[in-house]
Amino acid sequence: MKYKTLNTESKMPLIGLGTWKSAPGEVYQAIRWALKLGYKHFDCAAAYGNQKEIGQAFHDAMKEDNLKREDIFVTSKLWNDSHKPEDVLPALNKTLNELGLEYLDLWLMHWPIAQKKGTGVPFSNEEMLSLTEVPLEATWQEMEKAYNQGLVKAIGTSNFGPKKLQLILDKGQVSPAVNQVECHPYLQQNELLDFCNKNMIALTAYSPLGSGDRASRLKHENEPKPLEDATINKIANRLNVSPAQVILAWQMQRGIIVIPKSVHEKRLQENLDSLNVTLDNEDMQEIAKLDKGYRFIDGNNFKYGEYTPENIFA
Ligand SMILES: NC(=O)c1ccc[n+]([C@@H]2O[C@H](COP(=O)([O-])OP(=O)(O)OC[C@H]3O[C@@H](n4cnc5c(N)ncnc54)[C@H](OP(=O)(O)O)[C@@H]3O)[C@@H](O)[C@H]2O)c1
């Protein structure tokens, strides 16, 4: 395994397993396979609705395969409906219970968006809360309490742009250790990466392979497909590796953590093996040219009240 050292001094495995859309009924097996193959990092979230089953897989691997808690790095995320200060720590407790863990290695604020208690992905303005009413820094302050109590070893953000990260850096006591955002050859996030590097915030790339299994209502017509990209495939053929391996290796060579999702054993292995793929300068430069600022997760499903795709990601 290769690691990124966080600003907390702890080490985060450069590749982890994504679990969004991994259905109950398949995520258990995926986690057990992944652990056997050598994955040490798991990206979870309260909103994915599958943490109980993931927790069961950890529990069984600890019992049957001698897995130790300290051998794995587990991330989870605070959902938008629990941003009010009084809801933050109870939401963490629920996540810890579901996962059957005493602490998380990393806890992220899932979106810079506040919603009413009990709401999922919103369908109306009624479900939203204003950031004036529930400011991001007030939510962050509660996450800092969890960090200071040792319930989480690091705290961070997700879907934050430079402006919102700066707000947390200015108003918080603890700097975010990680910012998790969409990142792939068509959305390279160079400006944000520079900002994060300057401020000792590690960047994790979500949807690194283009998130092809999203529900059709979340998709655009004629989406570009990074795994079918001609440049990526040309490099993959030359190196005799897969397109997914080229994309994941490219990110890790830029110092970015990747969390590809799969529920298939062969792909879990393939993605993990990207740790052994090395791209040369020319490959890196060719992939750099593919950036077109394209978002698969475009923020449109949160477009209510004060929230617009432009200001969500700012
Ligand atoms: N913070 C956030 O707001 C946020 C948003 C989105 C995602 N995430 C996190 O990031 C993780 C990854 O993103 P994602 O799930 O959106 O998409 P992704 O990892 O880019 O793509 C997943 C899709 O790629 C397929 N796949 C996996 N490995 C492959 C390979 N080697 N070759 C070909 N196809 C392959 C998967 O299929 P199979 O499963 O059938 O193999 C699945 O259809 C999520 O699971 C979640 O943990 C976070």
mmCIF file of C-alpha atoms and ligand atoms in Angstrom:
data_model
loop_
_atom_site.group_PDB
_atom_site.id
_atom_site.type_symbol
_atom_site.label_atom_id
_atom_site.label_comp_id
_atom_site.label_asym_id
_atom_site.label_seq_id
_atom_site.Cartn_x
_atom_site.Cartn_y
_atom_site.Cartn_z
ATOM 1 C CA MET A 1 0.000 0.000 0.000
ATOM 2 C CA LYS A 2 1.059 3.600 -0.570
ATOM 3 C CA TYR A 3 0.005 6.384 1.776
ATOM 4 C CA LYS A 4 -0.569 10.118 1.977
ATOM 5 C CA THR A 5 0.490 11.743 5.249
ATOM 6 C CA LEU A 6 -2.268 14.017 6.523
ATOM 7 C CA ASN A 7 -1.815 17.275 8.454
ATOM 8 C CA THR A 8 -2.714 15.229 11.564
ATOM 9 C CA GLU A 9 0.438 13.096 10.912
ATOM 10 C CA SER A 10 -1.714 10.031 10.324
ATOM 11 C CA LYS A 11 -1.329 8.066 7.098
ATOM 12 C CA MET A 12 -4.210 7.650 4.677
ATOM 13 C CA PRO A 13 -4.001 4.824 2.094
ATOM 14 C CA LEU A 14 -3.787 6.374 -1.394
ATOM 15 C CA ILE A 15 -6.455 4.049 -2.747
ATOM 16 C CA GLY A 16 -9.687 3.128 -1.024
ATOM 17 C CA LEU A 17 -12.965 1.452 -1.884
ATOM 18 C CA GLY A 18 -15.982 3.648 -2.675
ATOM 19 C CA THR A 19 -19.348 2.391 -1.411
ATOM 20 C CA TRP A 20 -21.980 4.753 -2.868
ATOM 21 C CA LYS A 21 -24.583 2.707 -4.768
ATOM 22 C CA SER A 22 -23.164 -0.573 -3.457
ATOM 23 C CA ALA A 23 -26.473 -2.126 -2.531
ATOM 24 C CA PRO A 24 -27.170 -3.942 0.699
ATOM 25 C CA GLY A 25 -26.839 -7.542 -0.417
ATOM 26 C CA GLU A 26 -23.681 -6.871 -2.419
ATOM 27 C CA VAL A 27 -21.634 -4.442 -0.339
ATOM 28 C CA TYR A 28 -20.938 -7.064 2.359
ATOM 29 C CA GLN A 29 -19.249 -9.382 -0.125
ATOM 30 C CA ALA A 30 -17.401 -6.487 -1.770
ATOM 31 C CA ILE A 31 -15.887 -5.440 1.578
ATOM 32 C CA ARG A 32 -14.875 -8.999 2.471
ATOM 33 C CA TRP A 33 -13.202 -9.472 -0.944
ATOM 34 C CA ALA A 34 -11.536 -6.074 -0.738
ATOM 35 C CA LEU A 35 -10.082 -6.824 2.702
ATOM 36 C CA LYS A 36 -8.722 -10.159 1.472
ATOM 37 C CA LEU A 37 -7.178 -8.479 -1.582
ATOM 38 C CA GLY A 38 -5.387 -5.902 0.584
ATOM 39 C CA TYR A 39 -7.640 -2.811 0.589
ATOM 40 C CA LYS A 40 -7.161 -0.837 3.788
ATOM 41 C CA HIS A 41 -9.321 2.207 3.158
ATOM 42 C CA PHE A 42 -13.114 2.382 2.881
ATOM 43 C CA ASP A 43 -15.148 5.416 1.897
ATOM 44 C CA CYS A 44 -18.587 5.376 3.521
ATOM 45 C CA ALA A 45 -21.368 7.861 4.247
ATOM 46 C CA ALA A 46 -24.507 7.973 6.355
ATOM 47 C CA ALA A 47 -26.418 8.914 3.187
ATOM 48 C CA TYR A 48 -25.438 5.719 1.314
ATOM 49 C CA GLY A 49 -27.781 3.636 3.491
ATOM 50 C CA ASN A 50 -25.420 0.650 3.669
ATOM 51 C CA GLN A 51 -23.204 1.318 6.689
ATOM 52 C CA LYS A 52 -24.773 -1.456 8.788
ATOM 53 C CA GLU A 53 -23.817 -4.069 6.268
ATOM 54 C CA ILE A 54 -20.317 -2.610 5.886
ATOM 55 C CA GLY A 55 -20.000 -2.744 9.682
ATOM 56 C CA GLN A 56 -21.062 -6.401 9.643
ATOM 57 C CA ALA A 57 -18.341 -7.167 7.107
ATOM 58 C CA PHE A 58 -15.694 -5.459 9.289
ATOM 59 C CA HIS A 59 -16.995 -7.310 12.333
ATOM 60 C CA ASP A 60 -16.876 -10.715 10.616
ATOM 61 C CA ALA A 61 -13.416 -10.065 9.161
ATOM 62 C CA MET A 62 -12.174 -9.158 12.658
ATOM 63 C CA LYS A 63 -13.616 -12.418 14.004
ATOM 64 C CA GLU A 64 -12.723 -14.757 11.162
ATOM 65 C CA ASP A 65 -9.643 -13.218 9.512
ATOM 66 C CA ASN A 66 -7.965 -11.546 12.466
ATOM 67 C CA LEU A 67 -8.510 -8.063 11.016
ATOM 68 C CA LYS A 68 -7.544 -5.382 13.519
ATOM 69 C CA ARG A 69 -9.258 -2.022 13.778
ATOM 70 C CA GLU A 70 -5.943 -0.215 13.318
ATOM 71 C CA ASP A 71 -5.351 -2.069 10.027
ATOM 72 C CA ILE A 72 -8.136 -0.160 8.264
ATOM 73 C CA PHE A 73 -8.833 3.492 7.502
ATOM 74 C CA VAL A 74 -12.557 4.230 7.583
ATOM 75 C CA THR A 75 -14.090 7.473 6.331
ATOM 76 C CA SER A 76 -17.713 8.494 6.791
ATOM 77 C CA LYS A 77 -19.673 11.670 6.140
ATOM 78 C CA LEU A 78 -22.126 13.897 7.973
ATOM 79 C CA TRP A 79 -25.327 14.219 5.945
ATOM 80 C CA ASN A 80 -26.842 17.626 5.143
ATOM 81 C CA ASP A 81 -29.831 17.072 7.446
ATOM 82 C CA SER A 82 -27.635 17.032 10.559
ATOM 83 C CA HIS A 83 -25.792 20.353 10.251
ATOM 84 C CA LYS A 84 -27.544 22.028 13.169
ATOM 85 C CA PRO A 85 -25.097 22.007 16.093
ATOM 86 C CA GLU A 86 -27.379 19.857 18.259
ATOM 87 C CA ASP A 87 -27.652 17.220 15.497
ATOM 88 C CA VAL A 88 -23.961 16.814 14.617
ATOM 89 C CA LEU A 89 -22.651 14.575 17.406
ATOM 90 C CA PRO A 90 -25.819 12.403 17.495
ATOM 91 C CA ALA A 91 -25.331 11.821 13.741
ATOM 92 C CA LEU A 92 -21.763 10.687 14.389
ATOM 93 C CA ASN A 93 -22.936 8.307 17.100
ATOM 94 C CA LYS A 94 -25.456 6.792 14.710
ATOM 95 C CA THR A 95 -22.741 6.268 12.089
ATOM 96 C CA LEU A 96 -20.384 4.694 14.628
ATOM 97 C CA ASN A 97 -23.185 2.372 15.749
ATOM 98 C CA GLU A 98 -24.019 1.370 12.194
ATOM 99 C CA LEU A 99 -20.389 0.675 11.354
ATOM 100 C CA GLY A 100 -19.812 -1.045 14.722
ATOM 101 C CA LEU A 101 -16.714 1.108 15.316
ATOM 102 C CA GLU A 102 -15.507 3.138 18.273
ATOM 103 C CA TYR A 103 -13.899 5.792 16.100
ATOM 104 C CA LEU A 104 -13.607 6.926 12.477
ATOM 105 C CA ASP A 105 -10.282 7.667 10.823
ATOM 106 C CA LEU A 106 -11.840 10.539 8.906
ATOM 107 C CA TRP A 107 -15.187 12.299 9.120
ATOM 108 C CA LEU A 108 -16.238 14.667 6.341
ATOM 109 C CA MET A 109 -18.968 17.274 6.005
ATOM 110 C CA HIS A 110 -20.627 15.682 2.951
ATOM 111 C CA TRP A 111 -21.826 18.908 1.259
ATOM 112 C CA PRO A 112 -21.675 22.639 2.075
ATOM 113 C CA ILE A 113 -25.466 22.496 2.209
ATOM 114 C CA ALA A 114 -27.846 22.489 5.177
ATOM 115 C CA GLN A 115 -31.211 20.715 5.051
ATOM 116 C CA LYS A 116 -34.060 20.003 7.425
ATOM 117 C CA LYS A 117 -33.834 16.983 9.708
ATOM 118 C CA GLY A 118 -34.895 13.722 8.100
ATOM 119 C CA THR A 119 -34.465 14.857 4.475
ATOM 120 C CA GLY A 120 -32.436 12.995 1.865
ATOM 121 C CA VAL A 121 -31.537 14.324 -1.579
ATOM 122 C CA PRO A 122 -33.990 17.272 -1.690
ATOM 123 C CA PHE A 123 -37.077 17.561 -3.857
ATOM 124 C CA SER A 124 -38.234 21.041 -2.816
ATOM 125 C CA ASN A 125 -37.231 24.330 -1.288
ATOM 126 C CA GLU A 126 -39.107 23.320 1.867
ATOM 127 C CA GLU A 127 -36.388 20.790 2.681
ATOM 128 C CA MET A 128 -33.557 23.306 2.715
ATOM 129 C CA LEU A 129 -32.083 25.433 5.500
ATOM 130 C CA SER A 130 -30.181 28.622 4.844
ATOM 131 C CA LEU A 131 -26.448 28.823 5.571
ATOM 132 C CA THR A 132 -27.225 32.087 7.340
ATOM 133 C CA GLU A 133 -29.404 30.110 9.734
ATOM 134 C CA VAL A 134 -26.985 27.149 10.032
ATOM 135 C CA PRO A 135 -23.517 28.424 9.084
ATOM 136 C CA LEU A 136 -20.890 25.933 7.928
ATOM 137 C CA GLU A 137 -18.529 27.098 10.674
ATOM 138 C CA ALA A 138 -21.104 26.238 13.373
ATOM 139 C CA THR A 139 -21.348 22.688 12.018
ATOM 140 C CA TRP A 140 -17.561 22.514 11.762
ATOM 141 C CA GLN A 141 -17.218 23.562 15.404
ATOM 142 C CA GLU A 142 -19.203 20.469 16.456
ATOM 143 C CA MET A 143 -17.055 18.267 14.216
ATOM 144 C CA GLU A 144 -14.015 19.732 15.981
ATOM 145 C CA LYS A 145 -15.522 18.559 19.287
ATOM 146 C CA ALA A 146 -15.684 15.003 17.932
ATOM 147 C CA TYR A 147 -12.039 15.317 16.862
ATOM 148 C CA ASN A 148 -10.981 16.666 20.267
ATOM 149 C CA GLN A 149 -12.839 13.805 21.972
ATOM 150 C CA GLY A 150 -10.987 11.236 19.831
ATOM 151 C CA LEU A 151 -14.196 9.934 18.246
ATOM 152 C CA VAL A 152 -12.693 10.771 14.847
ATOM 153 C CA LYS A 153 -8.959 10.881 14.091
ATOM 154 C CA ALA A 154 -9.334 13.569 11.431
ATOM 155 C CA ILE A 155 -12.043 15.860 10.105
ATOM 156 C CA GLY A 156 -12.519 17.236 6.629
ATOM 157 C CA THR A 157 -14.868 18.502 3.987
ATOM 158 C CA SER A 158 -16.420 17.288 0.760
ATOM 159 C CA ASN A 159 -17.595 19.262 -2.264
ATOM 160 C CA PHE A 160 -15.948 22.417 -0.858
ATOM 161 C CA GLY A 161 -14.281 24.930 -3.184
ATOM 162 C CA PRO A 162 -11.472 27.338 -2.208
ATOM 163 C CA LYS A 163 -13.811 30.043 -0.886
ATOM 164 C CA LYS A 164 -15.600 27.733 1.540
ATOM 165 C CA LEU A 165 -12.360 26.048 2.589
ATOM 166 C CA GLN A 166 -10.918 29.482 3.344
ATOM 167 C CA LEU A 167 -13.932 30.230 5.543
ATOM 168 C CA ILE A 168 -13.276 27.076 7.579
ATOM 169 C CA LEU A 169 -9.531 27.839 7.744
ATOM 170 C CA ASP A 170 -10.317 31.363 8.990
ATOM 171 C CA LYS A 171 -13.076 30.546 11.451
ATOM 172 C CA GLY A 172 -12.183 27.051 12.652
ATOM 173 C CA GLN A 173 -9.697 25.873 15.263
ATOM 174 C CA VAL A 174 -8.815 22.673 13.377
ATOM 175 C CA SER A 175 -7.851 22.745 9.679
ATOM 176 C CA PRO A 176 -9.558 20.254 7.382
ATOM 177 C CA ALA A 177 -7.270 17.248 6.815
ATOM 178 C CA VAL A 178 -8.960 16.227 3.557
ATOM 179 C CA ASN A 179 -11.285 17.730 0.971
ATOM 180 C CA GLN A 180 -13.094 15.088 -1.100
ATOM 181 C CA VAL A 181 -14.320 16.267 -4.505
ATOM 182 C CA GLU A 182 -15.179 14.946 -7.942
ATOM 183 C CA CYS A 183 -11.947 14.574 -9.905
ATOM 184 C CA HIS A 184 -11.001 12.672 -13.087
ATOM 185 C CA PRO A 185 -9.331 13.425 -16.432
ATOM 186 C CA TYR A 186 -12.285 15.605 -17.519
ATOM 187 C CA LEU A 187 -12.365 17.570 -14.218
ATOM 188 C CA GLN A 188 -8.785 17.812 -13.031
ATOM 189 C CA GLN A 189 -9.373 20.415 -10.267
ATOM 190 C CA ASN A 190 -5.925 21.989 -10.687
ATOM 191 C CA GLU A 191 -6.807 25.282 -9.018
ATOM 192 C CA LEU A 192 -8.384 23.538 -6.031
ATOM 193 C CA LEU A 193 -5.446 21.112 -5.843
ATOM 194 C CA ASP A 194 -3.022 24.059 -5.636
ATOM 195 C CA PHE A 195 -5.120 25.659 -2.913
ATOM 196 C CA CYS A 196 -5.238 22.383 -0.952
ATOM 197 C CA ASN A 197 -1.497 21.745 -1.353
ATOM 198 C CA LYS A 198 -0.677 25.251 -0.086
ATOM 199 C CA ASN A 199 -2.903 24.710 2.952
ATOM 200 C CA MET A 200 -1.835 21.135 3.776
ATOM 201 C CA ILE A 201 -5.227 19.698 2.890
ATOM 202 C CA ALA A 202 -5.131 16.330 1.102
ATOM 203 C CA LEU A 203 -7.419 15.927 -1.899
ATOM 204 C CA THR A 204 -9.486 12.786 -2.465
ATOM 205 C CA ALA A 205 -10.935 12.168 -5.941
ATOM 206 C CA TYR A 206 -14.484 10.853 -5.983
ATOM 207 C CA SER A 207 -16.120 9.369 -9.083
ATOM 208 C CA PRO A 208 -12.588 8.837 -10.451
ATOM 209 C CA LEU A 209 -13.852 6.522 -13.218
ATOM 210 C CA GLY A 210 -16.844 8.642 -14.249
ATOM 211 C CA SER A 211 -19.504 7.151 -11.959
ATOM 212 C CA GLY A 212 -21.183 5.180 -14.764
ATOM 213 C CA ASP A 213 -23.641 3.424 -12.439
ATOM 214 C CA ARG A 214 -25.469 6.553 -11.241
ATOM 215 C CA ALA A 215 -29.278 6.525 -11.540
ATOM 216 C CA SER A 216 -30.368 7.813 -14.942
ATOM 217 C CA ARG A 217 -32.074 10.861 -13.365
ATOM 218 C CA LEU A 218 -28.614 11.986 -12.211
ATOM 219 C CA LYS A 219 -27.085 11.576 -15.677
ATOM 220 C CA HIS A 220 -26.791 13.939 -18.615
ATOM 221 C CA GLU A 221 -27.406 12.984 -22.214
ATOM 222 C CA ASN A 222 -24.265 11.943 -24.091
ATOM 223 C CA GLU A 223 -21.984 12.012 -21.090
ATOM 224 C CA PRO A 224 -18.293 11.638 -21.907
ATOM 225 C CA LYS A 225 -16.814 8.343 -20.665
ATOM 226 C CA PRO A 226 -13.293 8.582 -19.241
ATOM 227 C CA LEU A 227 -12.851 4.792 -19.450
ATOM 228 C CA GLU A 228 -13.472 4.965 -23.220
ATOM 229 C CA ASP A 229 -11.263 7.984 -23.836
ATOM 230 C CA ALA A 230 -8.887 7.487 -26.806
ATOM 231 C CA THR A 231 -5.829 8.955 -25.031
ATOM 232 C CA ILE A 232 -6.424 6.869 -21.897
ATOM 233 C CA ASN A 233 -6.872 3.732 -24.011
ATOM 234 C CA LYS A 234 -3.753 4.443 -26.063
ATOM 235 C CA ILE A 235 -1.668 4.691 -22.872
ATOM 236 C CA ALA A 236 -3.382 1.608 -21.413
ATOM 237 C CA ASN A 237 -2.599 -0.443 -24.537
ATOM 238 C CA ARG A 238 1.037 0.642 -24.574
ATOM 239 C CA LEU A 239 1.499 -0.280 -20.899
ATOM 240 C CA ASN A 240 -0.645 -3.404 -21.195
ATOM 241 C CA VAL A 241 -2.877 -2.298 -18.331
ATOM 242 C CA SER A 242 -6.573 -1.313 -18.184
ATOM 243 C CA PRO A 243 -8.004 2.201 -18.750
ATOM 244 C CA ALA A 244 -9.151 2.284 -15.105
ATOM 245 C CA GLN A 245 -5.610 1.530 -13.978
ATOM 246 C CA VAL A 246 -4.222 4.400 -16.087
ATOM 247 C CA ILE A 247 -6.707 6.871 -14.601
ATOM 248 C CA LEU A 248 -6.133 5.760 -11.007
ATOM 249 C CA ALA A 249 -2.329 5.691 -11.389
ATOM 250 C CA TRP A 250 -2.412 9.196 -12.926
ATOM 251 C CA GLN A 251 -4.281 10.559 -9.895
ATOM 252 C CA MET A 252 -2.027 8.869 -7.362
ATOM 253 C CA GLN A 253 1.063 10.181 -9.187
ATOM 254 C CA ARG A 254 -0.400 13.683 -8.721
ATOM 255 C CA GLY A 255 -0.597 12.990 -4.960
ATOM 256 C CA ILE A 256 -4.369 12.549 -5.060
ATOM 257 C CA ILE A 257 -6.179 9.837 -3.086
ATOM 258 C CA VAL A 258 -8.640 7.729 -5.143
ATOM 259 C CA ILE A 259 -11.752 5.826 -4.057
ATOM 260 C CA PRO A 260 -13.071 3.844 -7.049
ATOM 261 C CA LYS A 261 -16.264 1.900 -6.329
ATOM 262 C CA SER A 262 -16.767 -1.686 -7.445
ATOM 263 C CA VAL A 263 -18.682 -4.709 -6.221
ATOM 264 C CA HIS A 264 -16.834 -7.149 -8.519
ATOM 265 C CA GLU A 265 -13.838 -9.096 -7.270
ATOM 266 C CA LYS A 266 -11.937 -8.887 -10.548
ATOM 267 C CA ARG A 267 -12.316 -5.110 -10.741
ATOM 268 C CA LEU A 268 -11.443 -4.699 -7.058
ATOM 269 C CA GLN A 269 -8.161 -6.459 -7.821
ATOM 270 C CA GLU A 270 -7.638 -4.518 -11.035
ATOM 271 C CA ASN A 271 -8.171 -1.166 -9.317
ATOM 272 C CA LEU A 272 -5.878 -2.058 -6.414
ATOM 273 C CA ASP A 273 -3.177 -3.127 -8.879
ATOM 274 C CA SER A 274 -3.075 0.424 -10.252
ATOM 275 C CA LEU A 275 -0.668 0.993 -7.339
ATOM 276 C CA ASN A 276 1.925 -0.833 -9.475
ATOM 277 C CA VAL A 277 1.371 1.198 -12.659
ATOM 278 C CA THR A 278 3.811 4.011 -13.446
ATOM 279 C CA LEU A 279 3.113 6.662 -16.074
ATOM 280 C CA ASP A 280 5.946 8.629 -17.664
ATOM 281 C CA ASN A 281 6.033 12.425 -18.047
ATOM 282 C CA GLU A 282 4.650 12.288 -21.540
ATOM 283 C CA ASP A 283 1.637 10.225 -20.365
ATOM 284 C CA MET A 284 1.032 12.674 -17.522
ATOM 285 C CA GLN A 285 1.154 15.619 -19.911
ATOM 286 C CA GLU A 286 -1.151 13.979 -22.432
ATOM 287 C CA ILE A 287 -3.751 13.274 -19.745
ATOM 288 C CA ALA A 288 -3.377 16.862 -18.464
ATOM 289 C CA LYS A 289 -4.698 18.029 -21.850
ATOM 290 C CA LEU A 290 -8.009 16.155 -21.390
ATOM 291 C CA ASP A 291 -9.380 18.571 -18.764
ATOM 292 C CA LYS A 292 -12.664 20.180 -19.785
ATOM 293 C CA GLY A 293 -14.149 21.140 -16.447
ATOM 294 C CA TYR A 294 -16.887 18.514 -16.853
ATOM 295 C CA ARG A 295 -18.896 17.553 -13.760
ATOM 296 C CA PHE A 296 -20.814 14.261 -13.590
ATOM 297 C CA ILE A 297 -22.159 15.262 -10.157
ATOM 298 C CA ASP A 298 -23.185 18.781 -11.130
ATOM 299 C CA GLY A 299 -25.036 19.955 -8.010
ATOM 300 C CA ASN A 300 -28.291 20.490 -9.923
ATOM 301 C CA ASN A 301 -30.234 18.220 -7.603
ATOM 302 C CA PHE A 302 -29.564 20.675 -4.752
ATOM 303 C CA LYS A 303 -30.698 23.695 -6.754
ATOM 304 C CA TYR A 304 -33.189 25.159 -4.291
ATOM 305 C CA GLY A 305 -33.316 28.533 -2.532
ATOM 306 C CA GLU A 306 -29.867 30.058 -2.145
ATOM 307 C CA TYR A 307 -28.108 26.932 -3.466
ATOM 308 C CA THR A 308 -26.933 26.967 -7.075
ATOM 309 C CA PRO A 309 -24.305 24.746 -8.711
ATOM 310 C CA GLU A 310 -22.065 27.827 -9.039
ATOM 311 C CA ASN A 311 -22.127 28.749 -5.357
ATOM 312 C CA ILE A 312 -22.173 25.172 -4.005
ATOM 313 C CA PHE A 313 -18.745 24.416 -5.466
ATOM 314 C CA ALA A 314 -17.232 27.893 -4.881
HETATM 315 N N1 LIG B 1 -18.426 13.049 -1.407
HETATM 316 C C1 LIG B 1 -19.317 12.921 -2.352
HETATM 317 O O1 LIG B 1 -20.212 13.757 -2.522
HETATM 318 C C2 LIG B 1 -19.237 11.738 -3.277
HETATM 319 C C3 LIG B 1 -19.933 11.756 -4.497
HETATM 320 C C4 LIG B 1 -19.769 10.654 -5.338
HETATM 321 C C5 LIG B 1 -18.968 9.586 -4.957
HETATM 322 N N2 LIG B 1 -18.338 9.577 -3.746
HETATM 323 C C6 LIG B 1 -17.486 8.442 -3.313
HETATM 324 O O2 LIG B 1 -16.604 8.092 -4.385
HETATM 325 C C7 LIG B 1 -16.797 6.716 -4.717
HETATM 326 C C8 LIG B 1 -16.510 6.472 -6.181
HETATM 327 O O3 LIG B 1 -17.332 7.249 -7.020
HETATM 328 P P1 LIG B 1 -18.570 6.652 -7.848
HETATM 329 O O4 LIG B 1 -19.120 5.466 -7.129
HETATM 330 O O5 LIG B 1 -19.466 7.800 -8.105
HETATM 331 O O6 LIG B 1 -17.981 6.239 -9.243
HETATM 332 P P2 LIG B 1 -16.669 5.549 -9.863
HETATM 333 O O7 LIG B 1 -15.864 4.897 -8.808
HETATM 334 O O8 LIG B 1 -16.056 6.584 -10.738
HETATM 335 O O9 LIG B 1 -17.332 4.493 -10.823
HETATM 336 C C9 LIG B 1 -18.032 3.376 -10.363
HETATM 337 C C10 LIG B 1 -18.480 2.595 -11.585
HETATM 338 O O10 LIG B 1 -17.314 2.098 -12.290
HETATM 339 C C11 LIG B 1 -17.400 0.678 -12.397
HETATM 340 N N3 LIG B 1 -16.019 0.168 -12.292
HETATM 341 C C12 LIG B 1 -15.265 0.044 -11.175
HETATM 342 N N4 LIG B 1 -14.036 -0.419 -11.481
HETATM 343 C C13 LIG B 1 -14.003 -0.582 -12.814
HETATM 344 C C14 LIG B 1 -13.010 -1.044 -13.711
HETATM 345 N N5 LIG B 1 -11.803 -1.407 -13.294
HETATM 346 N N6 LIG B 1 -13.320 -1.086 -15.043
HETATM 347 C C15 LIG B 1 -14.547 -0.713 -15.479
HETATM 348 N N7 LIG B 1 -15.538 -0.270 -14.674
HETATM 349 C C16 LIG B 1 -15.256 -0.209 -13.343
HETATM 350 C C17 LIG B 1 -18.305 0.249 -11.267
HETATM 351 O O11 LIG B 1 -18.951 -0.968 -11.592
HETATM 352 P P3 LIG B 1 -19.107 -2.261 -10.618
HETATM 353 O O12 LIG B 1 -19.370 -1.805 -9.238
HETATM 354 O O13 LIG B 1 -20.254 -2.967 -11.235
HETATM 355 O O14 LIG B 1 -17.806 -2.998 -10.758
HETATM 356 C C18 LIG B 1 -19.299 1.382 -11.248
HETATM 357 O O15 LIG B 1 -20.259 1.227 -12.271
HETATM 358 C C19 LIG B 1 -18.262 6.481 -4.317
HETATM 359 O O16 LIG B 1 -18.603 5.122 -4.305
HETATM 360 C C20 LIG B 1 -18.306 7.192 -2.985
HETATM 361 O O17 LIG B 1 -17.695 6.401 -1.988
HETATM 362 C C21 LIG B 1 -18.448 10.665 -2.907
#
